[in-house]
Amino acid sequence: MKDRDVQADQMLTDQVLTALRQITQAIDIHSRFLEKNYAVTVPQLIVLRTIQRHQSMAVGGVAAAMSLSISTITGIVARLEKKGLLARSRCEEDKRRFLLRLTADGERFLLSAPPPLQETFLNRFDHLENWEKHMVLGSLQRLVALMQARDIDAAPILTSGPVAAPER
Amino acid sequence: MKDRDVQADQMLTDQVLTALRQITQAIDIHSRFLEKNYAVTVPQLIVLRTIQRHQSMAVGGVAAAMSLSISTITGIVARLEKKGLLARSRCEEDKRRFLLRLTADGERFLLSAPPPLQETFLNRFDHLENWEKHMVLGSLQRLVALMQARDIDAAPILTSGPVAAPER
DNA sequence: GAAATATGGTATGTGTGCAAAATATTTACT
DNA sequence: AGTAAATATTTTGCACACATACCATATTTC
């Protein structure tokens, strides 16, 4: 039994959660700002950039590259297609796939579009001292590692259906 | 003009964004796990806890306490009410308000419910060295400060409505 | 070659989050 | 009092993000 100040520990973790939510919120707010002024959201912009980098990609490829689920990408792609920034075509080799590529409008758009958060937060982040940037990134990645350390040991409580979801 | 490695800077910020999304994702996944096994999500659980701490609260109070928008709380409250964990009643002094309080079921539920992330990530976070916890928290709050350094300088493009939102 | 299985993608439904508009109530001002 | 302004909530509409169920095409197996 460690002799710790449990109260203080709880406060610390609460603060972490609050900080995380505030960060998420800030990104979300920026996304809405983008949507209002540039007609695309942050996720949409990142999808466009990702496809641009690869020239042409399948839906699953984008999902893997962004570590998002396929169904999420489907929705985003549908909205981008409706805006005419992106086109889908059946892959000839494997007709299960759709190949995604930018339209001329899409290319043109990216040339004038702002990078995801550059105008705001990332711009300021960029101006931090190098050691501080690395410290922040290190902390974030520490959290990611902690969170991704599979919950498997704690999970099997209500065993309805396939308990051990293979991955993700 | 500083003499920096722009490429490396870009990578750093990209990594920050990726880490942030992964953290958000991990929380979301945990929330679904909770929903499946305990019938409430993380936000729902936090709303319950918040109300419990205050005995009874109005919707706006919860929103302020959690720094979420009122409309978001409305939806969460509706779901909790449907589950019978929480009840609403008109406030007598100010009939615009609804007072929220836990039902007997709600109280009982909280006694058996797990703290938001304790079973998983926070538990592990708790076991970090103290200096590391503080470093992580410090980094997160650094990000929050950067992000909240109001976008006012960049924002006023579409000035519809009260631009300078007082707080939040 | 036909049946079983695997894989890529879409459609649907739920939960979160916001903004904007609609309602109702209280407070302030004239 | 009587309207105007502020306040408290709800409703609606949109964008994510996921899981689940389902359709179409590929691959494997018999």
Short mmCIF file of C-alpha atoms (C1' of nucleotides) in Angstrom, two decimals:
data_model
loop_
_atom_site.label_atom_id
_atom_site.label_comp_id
_atom_site.label_asym_id
_atom_site.label_seq_id
_atom_site.Cartn_x
_atom_site.Cartn_y
_atom_site.Cartn_z
CA MET A 1 0.00 0.00 0.00
CA LYS A 2 1.52 3.21 -1.10
CA ASP A 3 1.19 6.22 1.06
CA ARG A 4 -0.19 8.63 -1.48
CA ASP A 5 -2.50 11.58 -1.42
CA VAL A 6 -5.44 9.98 -3.16
CA GLN A 7 -7.35 13.23 -3.27
CA ALA A 8 -4.55 14.93 -5.16
CA ASP A 9 -4.24 12.00 -7.56
CA GLN A 10 -7.92 12.20 -8.39
CA MET A 11 -7.64 15.90 -9.03
CA LEU A 12 -4.72 15.38 -11.34
CA THR A 13 -6.54 12.84 -13.47
CA ASP A 14 -9.66 14.98 -13.54
CA GLN A 15 -7.59 17.84 -14.82
CA VAL A 16 -6.14 15.64 -17.51
CA LEU A 17 -9.60 14.69 -18.70
CA THR A 18 -10.72 18.29 -18.66
CA ALA A 19 -7.69 19.41 -20.61
CA LEU A 20 -8.27 16.70 -23.18
CA ARG A 21 -11.86 17.71 -23.65
CA GLN A 22 -10.91 21.33 -24.02
CA ILE A 23 -8.38 20.48 -26.68
CA THR A 24 -10.88 18.39 -28.58
CA GLN A 25 -13.34 21.20 -28.27
CA ALA A 26 -10.89 23.74 -29.61
CA ILE A 27 -10.22 21.58 -32.65
CA ASP A 28 -13.93 21.16 -33.18
CA ILE A 29 -14.52 24.87 -32.97
CA HIS A 30 -11.81 25.48 -35.50
CA SER A 31 -13.39 22.89 -37.75
CA ARG A 32 -16.68 24.77 -37.69
CA PHE A 33 -14.85 27.97 -38.43
CA LEU A 34 -13.29 26.34 -41.47
CA GLU A 35 -16.63 24.99 -42.59
CA LYS A 36 -18.17 28.41 -42.43
CA ASN A 37 -15.39 30.19 -44.24
CA TYR A 38 -14.01 27.57 -46.57
CA ALA A 39 -16.90 25.14 -46.93
CA VAL A 40 -14.90 22.17 -45.68
CA THR A 41 -14.27 20.81 -42.22
CA VAL A 42 -10.97 19.63 -40.78
CA PRO A 43 -11.64 15.93 -41.40
CA GLN A 44 -12.72 16.70 -44.95
CA LEU A 45 -9.59 18.72 -45.54
CA ILE A 46 -7.36 15.98 -44.23
CA VAL A 47 -9.08 13.41 -46.44
CA LEU A 48 -8.46 15.64 -49.44
CA ARG A 49 -4.80 16.09 -48.53
CA THR A 50 -4.32 12.40 -47.97
CA ILE A 51 -5.76 11.49 -51.35
CA GLN A 52 -3.72 14.20 -53.01
CA ARG A 53 -0.51 12.82 -51.58
CA HIS A 54 -1.28 9.38 -53.01
CA GLN A 55 -2.75 10.59 -56.30
CA SER A 56 -5.55 8.06 -56.01
CA MET A 57 -6.66 5.81 -53.17
CA ALA A 58 -9.37 3.35 -52.20
CA VAL A 59 -11.69 4.12 -49.31
CA GLY A 60 -10.01 1.55 -47.13
CA GLY A 61 -6.63 3.07 -47.81
CA VAL A 62 -7.75 6.47 -46.62
CA ALA A 63 -9.27 4.90 -43.54
CA ALA A 64 -6.01 3.13 -42.75
CA ALA A 65 -3.94 6.23 -43.37
CA MET A 66 -6.09 8.32 -41.06
CA SER A 67 -6.84 5.52 -38.59
CA LEU A 68 -10.55 6.08 -38.93
CA SER A 69 -13.21 3.50 -39.66
CA ILE A 70 -14.28 2.86 -43.24
CA SER A 71 -17.84 3.89 -42.56
CA THR A 72 -16.69 7.25 -41.31
CA ILE A 73 -14.68 7.83 -44.48
CA THR A 74 -17.68 6.85 -46.58
CA GLY A 75 -19.68 9.72 -45.15
CA ILE A 76 -16.92 12.26 -45.52
CA VAL A 77 -16.23 11.16 -49.08
CA ALA A 78 -19.93 11.47 -49.92
CA ARG A 79 -19.95 15.08 -48.74
CA LEU A 80 -16.79 15.90 -50.64
CA GLU A 81 -18.18 14.29 -53.76
CA LYS A 82 -21.34 16.31 -53.47
CA LYS A 83 -19.18 19.43 -53.40
CA GLY A 84 -17.42 18.27 -56.52
CA LEU A 85 -13.98 18.29 -54.95
CA LEU A 86 -13.46 14.57 -55.36
CA ALA A 87 -14.57 11.81 -57.71
CA ARG A 88 -15.09 8.09 -57.30
CA SER A 89 -14.61 5.43 -59.94
CA ARG A 90 -14.67 1.66 -59.83
CA CYS A 91 -11.25 0.10 -59.72
CA GLU A 92 -10.74 -1.97 -62.85
CA GLU A 93 -8.46 -4.59 -61.33
CA ASP A 94 -10.61 -5.15 -58.27
CA LYS A 95 -14.15 -4.09 -58.86
CA ARG A 96 -15.01 -4.21 -55.19
CA ARG A 97 -13.06 -1.02 -54.72
CA PHE A 98 -13.71 2.56 -55.47
CA LEU A 99 -10.76 4.70 -56.44
CA LEU A 100 -10.84 8.22 -55.10
CA ARG A 101 -9.12 11.10 -56.78
CA LEU A 102 -9.34 14.87 -56.68
CA THR A 103 -11.24 16.72 -59.34
CA ALA A 104 -9.77 19.79 -60.97
CA ASP A 105 -11.86 21.81 -58.55
CA GLY A 106 -10.43 19.79 -55.72
CA GLU A 107 -6.85 20.45 -56.80
CA ARG A 108 -7.57 24.12 -57.19
CA PHE A 109 -9.24 24.20 -53.81
CA LEU A 110 -6.29 22.67 -52.01
CA LEU A 111 -3.98 25.26 -53.50
CA SER A 112 -5.96 28.01 -51.85
CA ALA A 113 -7.08 26.16 -48.72
CA PRO A 114 -5.50 26.75 -45.37
CA PRO A 115 -3.66 23.88 -43.76
CA PRO A 116 -5.78 22.22 -41.08
CA LEU A 117 -5.04 24.31 -38.05
CA GLN A 118 -2.22 26.44 -39.23
CA GLU A 119 -4.08 29.70 -38.99
CA THR A 120 -4.67 29.23 -35.33
CA PHE A 121 -3.34 26.79 -32.85
CA LEU A 122 -0.67 25.05 -34.86
CA ASN A 123 0.76 28.33 -35.90
CA ARG A 124 1.27 29.19 -32.29
CA PHE A 125 2.51 25.73 -31.52
CA ASP A 126 5.09 26.20 -34.21
CA HIS A 127 6.53 29.12 -32.33
CA LEU A 128 7.24 27.22 -29.18
CA GLU A 129 10.80 26.37 -28.32
CA ASN A 130 11.91 23.15 -29.85
CA TRP A 131 12.41 21.38 -26.55
CA GLU A 132 8.91 22.33 -25.51
CA LYS A 133 7.38 21.00 -28.70
CA HIS A 134 9.10 17.74 -28.14
CA MET A 135 7.98 17.61 -24.56
CA VAL A 136 4.35 18.17 -25.54
CA LEU A 137 4.51 15.57 -28.26
CA GLY A 138 6.22 13.15 -25.91
CA SER A 139 3.50 13.59 -23.33
CA LEU A 140 0.77 13.08 -25.89
CA GLN A 141 2.37 9.93 -27.17
CA ARG A 142 2.77 8.73 -23.61
CA LEU A 143 -0.97 9.10 -23.21
CA VAL A 144 -1.64 7.33 -26.47
CA ALA A 145 0.51 4.42 -25.36
CA LEU A 146 -1.28 4.23 -22.03
CA MET A 147 -4.67 4.33 -23.66
CA GLN A 148 -3.87 1.83 -26.34
CA ALA A 149 -2.43 -0.67 -23.88
CA ARG A 150 -5.42 -2.85 -24.67
CA ASP A 151 -8.17 -2.95 -22.10
CA ILE A 152 -8.30 -6.70 -22.52
CA ASP A 153 -7.24 -7.43 -18.98
CA ALA A 154 -10.11 -5.39 -17.57
CA ALA A 155 -12.80 -6.04 -20.15
CA PRO A 156 -14.54 -9.41 -19.72
CA ILE A 157 -17.36 -8.41 -17.44
CA LEU A 158 -20.53 -8.78 -19.42
CA THR A 159 -19.74 -11.48 -21.91
CA SER A 160 -22.39 -10.93 -24.52
CA GLY A 161 -21.14 -11.64 -27.99
CA PRO A 162 -17.53 -11.78 -29.10
CA VAL A 163 -15.74 -10.29 -26.14
CA ALA A 164 -12.24 -9.98 -27.45
CA ALA A 165 -12.69 -7.72 -30.41
CA PRO A 166 -9.68 -8.65 -32.56
CA GLU A 167 -8.22 -5.24 -33.04
CA ARG A 168 -8.78 -1.51 -33.21
CA MET B 1 13.72 34.65 -40.71
CA LYS B 2 14.69 31.79 -38.56
CA ASP B 3 16.78 29.08 -40.03
CA ARG B 4 14.62 26.09 -39.22
CA ASP B 5 13.96 22.72 -40.74
CA VAL B 6 10.46 23.36 -41.98
CA GLN B 7 9.95 19.77 -42.99
CA ALA B 8 10.69 18.56 -39.48
CA ASP B 9 8.41 21.22 -38.00
CA GLN B 10 5.55 20.07 -40.18
CA MET B 11 6.09 16.48 -39.15
CA LEU B 12 6.08 17.44 -35.51
CA THR B 13 2.76 19.24 -35.75
CA ASP B 14 1.27 16.41 -37.80
CA GLN B 15 2.31 14.00 -35.09
CA VAL B 16 0.67 16.18 -32.49
CA LEU B 17 -2.58 16.15 -34.43
CA THR B 18 -2.39 12.40 -34.89
CA ALA B 19 -1.71 11.83 -31.21
CA LEU B 20 -4.65 14.03 -30.29
CA ARG B 21 -6.97 12.13 -32.57
CA GLN B 22 -5.80 8.85 -31.21
CA ILE B 23 -6.46 9.99 -27.68
CA THR B 24 -9.93 11.16 -28.59
CA GLN B 25 -10.51 7.88 -30.31
CA ALA B 26 -9.38 5.87 -27.31
CA ILE B 27 -11.80 7.75 -25.11
CA ASP B 28 -14.57 7.19 -27.60
CA ILE B 29 -13.86 3.49 -27.76
CA HIS B 30 -13.93 3.28 -24.01
CA SER B 31 -17.22 5.13 -24.02
CA ARG B 32 -18.74 2.51 -26.31
CA PHE B 33 -17.39 -0.21 -24.11
CA LEU B 34 -19.09 1.39 -21.14
CA GLU B 35 -22.31 1.76 -23.07
CA LYS B 36 -22.33 -1.90 -23.95
CA ASN B 37 -21.55 -3.15 -20.47
CA TYR B 38 -23.10 -0.54 -18.23
CA ALA B 39 -25.70 1.06 -20.48
CA VAL B 40 -24.26 4.54 -20.11
CA THR B 41 -21.57 6.41 -22.02
CA VAL B 42 -18.73 8.48 -20.61
CA PRO B 43 -20.49 11.83 -21.06
CA GLN B 44 -23.65 10.41 -19.54
CA LEU B 45 -21.72 9.11 -16.57
CA ILE B 46 -20.01 12.44 -16.03
CA VAL B 47 -23.34 14.25 -16.18
CA LEU B 48 -24.70 11.91 -13.53
CA ARG B 49 -21.69 12.42 -11.29
CA THR B 50 -21.85 16.16 -11.69
CA ILE B 51 -25.50 16.29 -10.70
CA GLN B 52 -24.87 13.96 -7.80
CA ARG B 53 -22.16 16.20 -6.43
CA HIS B 54 -24.52 19.17 -6.46
CA GLN B 55 -27.62 17.28 -5.33
CA SER B 56 -29.71 19.09 -7.90
CA MET B 57 -28.83 21.33 -10.82
CA ALA B 58 -30.34 23.17 -13.76
CA VAL B 59 -29.37 22.25 -17.30
CA GLY B 60 -27.33 25.38 -17.72
CA GLY B 61 -25.43 24.63 -14.53
CA VAL B 62 -24.38 21.24 -15.80
CA ALA B 63 -23.34 22.74 -19.10
CA ALA B 64 -21.20 25.31 -17.34
CA ALA B 65 -19.67 22.75 -15.01
CA MET B 66 -18.70 20.51 -17.88
CA SER B 67 -17.98 23.29 -20.36
CA LEU B 68 -20.31 21.83 -22.92
CA SER B 69 -23.08 23.57 -24.77
CA ILE B 70 -26.56 23.52 -23.35
CA SER B 71 -28.02 21.76 -26.35
CA THR B 72 -25.57 18.93 -25.89
CA ILE B 73 -26.61 18.53 -22.28
CA THR B 74 -30.26 18.51 -23.29
CA GLY B 75 -29.73 15.44 -25.43
CA ILE B 76 -27.71 13.60 -22.82
CA VAL B 77 -30.26 14.42 -20.14
CA ALA B 78 -33.06 13.15 -22.37
CA ARG B 79 -31.32 9.79 -22.74
CA LEU B 80 -30.63 9.54 -19.02
CA GLU B 81 -34.22 10.40 -18.25
CA LYS B 82 -35.45 7.70 -20.61
CA LYS B 83 -33.30 5.23 -18.70
CA GLY B 84 -34.87 6.38 -15.46
CA LEU B 85 -31.57 7.39 -13.90
CA LEU B 86 -32.48 11.03 -13.61
CA ALA B 87 -35.61 13.14 -13.20
CA ARG B 88 -36.52 16.66 -14.24
CA SER B 89 -38.83 19.03 -12.44
CA ARG B 90 -39.67 22.67 -12.94
CA CYS B 91 -37.90 24.97 -10.55
CA GLU B 92 -40.41 26.78 -8.39
CA GLU B 93 -38.52 30.03 -7.93
CA ASP B 94 -37.60 30.38 -11.60
CA LYS B 95 -39.99 28.50 -13.79
CA ARG B 96 -37.79 28.79 -16.81
CA ARG B 97 -35.50 26.22 -15.29
CA PHE B 98 -35.64 22.51 -14.96
CA LEU B 99 -34.04 21.04 -11.88
CA LEU B 100 -32.23 17.79 -12.47
CA ARG B 101 -31.75 15.22 -9.75
CA LEU B 102 -30.89 11.55 -9.61
CA THR B 103 -33.63 8.99 -9.13
CA ALA B 104 -33.25 6.18 -6.65
CA ASP B 105 -32.18 4.03 -9.58
CA GLY B 106 -29.66 6.66 -10.53
CA GLU B 107 -28.15 6.73 -7.05
CA ARG B 108 -27.99 2.98 -6.95
CA PHE B 109 -26.42 2.92 -10.38
CA LEU B 110 -23.65 5.30 -9.46
CA LEU B 111 -22.75 3.17 -6.47
CA SER B 112 -22.03 0.25 -8.74
CA ALA B 113 -20.80 2.16 -11.78
CA PRO B 114 -17.13 2.42 -12.62
CA PRO B 115 -15.51 5.81 -12.62
CA PRO B 116 -15.21 7.18 -16.14
CA LEU B 117 -11.95 5.71 -17.29
CA GLN B 118 -10.61 4.23 -14.13
CA GLU B 119 -10.75 0.65 -15.28
CA THR B 120 -8.48 1.41 -18.16
CA PHE B 121 -6.43 4.38 -19.01
CA LEU B 122 -6.69 6.42 -15.86
CA ASN B 123 -5.77 3.46 -13.78
CA ARG B 124 -2.55 3.18 -15.70
CA PHE B 125 -2.05 6.90 -15.64
CA ASP B 126 -2.33 6.74 -11.89
CA HIS B 127 0.65 4.46 -11.76
CA LEU B 128 2.98 6.82 -13.54
CA GLU B 129 5.64 8.54 -11.53
CA ASN B 130 4.44 11.76 -10.06
CA TRP B 131 6.80 13.93 -12.03
CA GLU B 132 5.61 12.32 -15.23
CA LYS B 133 1.97 12.90 -14.42
CA HIS B 134 2.72 16.53 -13.84
CA MET B 135 4.66 16.76 -17.05
CA VAL B 136 1.81 15.28 -19.06
CA LEU B 137 -0.71 17.56 -17.41
CA GLY B 138 1.56 20.53 -17.94
CA SER B 139 1.88 19.75 -21.62
CA LEU B 140 -1.85 19.36 -22.06
CA GLN B 141 -2.51 22.64 -20.34
CA ARG B 142 0.10 24.27 -22.49
CA LEU B 143 -1.87 23.10 -25.52
CA VAL B 144 -5.12 24.30 -24.03
CA ALA B 145 -3.61 27.71 -23.44
CA LEU B 146 -2.33 27.87 -27.00
CA MET B 147 -5.67 26.85 -28.41
CA GLN B 148 -7.69 29.13 -26.25
CA ALA B 149 -5.54 32.12 -27.05
CA ARG B 150 -8.67 33.24 -28.79
CA ASP B 151 -8.65 33.10 -32.54
CA ILE B 152 -9.95 36.63 -32.44
CA ASP B 153 -7.09 37.96 -34.50
CA ALA B 154 -7.89 35.52 -37.27
CA ALA B 155 -11.61 35.08 -36.82
CA PRO B 156 -13.62 38.17 -37.77
CA ILE B 157 -14.41 37.27 -41.33
CA LEU B 158 -18.02 36.39 -41.09
CA THR B 159 -19.25 38.60 -38.32
CA SER B 160 -22.71 37.25 -37.75
CA GLY B 161 -23.89 37.70 -34.23
CA PRO B 162 -21.93 38.59 -31.14
CA VAL B 163 -18.35 37.99 -32.20
CA ALA B 164 -16.63 38.10 -28.86
CA ALA B 165 -18.33 35.31 -26.97
CA PRO B 166 -17.89 36.40 -23.35
CA GLU B 167 -16.57 33.21 -21.85
CA ARG B 168 -16.69 29.44 -22.06
"C1'" DG C 1 -17.07 -25.11 -62.12
"C1'" DA C 2 -20.00 -24.45 -57.83
"C1'" DA C 3 -20.29 -23.57 -52.96
"C1'" DA C 4 -18.20 -21.49 -49.00
"C1'" DT C 5 -15.62 -17.86 -47.30
"C1'" DA C 6 -13.29 -13.42 -47.35
"C1'" DT C 7 -12.96 -8.60 -48.46
"C1'" DG C 8 -14.37 -3.77 -49.92
"C1'" DG C 9 -17.95 -0.69 -49.47
"C1'" DT C 10 -22.57 1.28 -48.46
"C1'" DA C 11 -26.83 2.06 -45.60
"C1'" DT C 12 -28.82 2.65 -41.25
"C1'" DG C 13 -29.17 3.81 -36.48
"C1'" DT C 14 -27.18 5.74 -32.14
"C1'" DG C 15 -24.56 9.05 -29.48
"C1'" DT C 16 -22.03 13.09 -29.28
"C1'" DG C 17 -21.20 18.03 -30.34
"C1'" DC C 18 -22.43 22.63 -32.18
"C1'" DA C 19 -25.27 26.63 -34.06
"C1'" DA C 20 -29.51 28.78 -35.00
"C1'" DA C 21 -34.32 29.30 -34.39
"C1'" DA C 22 -38.49 28.81 -31.55
"C1'" DT C 23 -40.74 29.13 -26.73
"C1'" DA C 24 -41.41 30.48 -22.39
"C1'" DT C 25 -40.29 33.20 -18.38
"C1'" DT C 26 -38.10 36.78 -15.84
"C1'" DT C 27 -36.14 41.34 -15.41
"C1'" DA C 28 -35.52 46.10 -16.89
"C1'" DC C 29 -37.20 50.38 -18.74
"C1'" DT C 30 -40.35 53.67 -19.94
"C1'" DA D 1 -48.83 48.42 -16.86
"C1'" DG D 2 -46.56 47.22 -21.05
"C1'" DT D 3 -43.17 46.56 -24.10
"C1'" DA D 4 -38.30 45.42 -24.63
"C1'" DA D 5 -34.31 42.81 -23.41
"C1'" DA D 6 -32.18 39.14 -21.14
"C1'" DT D 7 -32.30 34.30 -19.65
"C1'" DA D 8 -33.34 29.19 -19.71
"C1'" DT D 9 -34.58 25.23 -22.51
"C1'" DT D 10 -35.98 22.72 -26.37
"C1'" DT D 11 -36.02 21.71 -31.18
"C1'" DT D 12 -34.01 21.17 -35.53
"C1'" DG D 13 -30.39 20.43 -38.70
"C1'" DC D 14 -25.68 19.26 -39.68
"C1'" DA D 15 -21.14 16.71 -39.24
"C1'" DC D 16 -18.62 13.31 -37.17
"C1'" DA D 17 -17.55 8.58 -35.43
"C1'" DC D 18 -18.79 4.01 -34.56
"C1'" DA D 19 -21.13 -0.68 -34.98
"C1'" DT D 20 -24.10 -3.61 -37.36
"C1'" DA D 21 -26.24 -5.45 -41.19
"C1'" DC D 22 -26.14 -6.02 -45.85
"C1'" DC D 23 -24.69 -6.08 -51.05
"C1'" DA D 24 -21.22 -6.95 -54.51
"C1'" DT D 25 -17.07 -8.82 -56.05
"C1'" DA D 26 -12.79 -12.07 -55.16
"C1'" DT D 27 -10.66 -15.94 -53.56
"C1'" DT D 28 -10.42 -20.46 -51.85
"C1'" DT D 29 -11.90 -25.08 -51.50
"C1'" DC D 30 -14.05 -29.09 -52.76
#
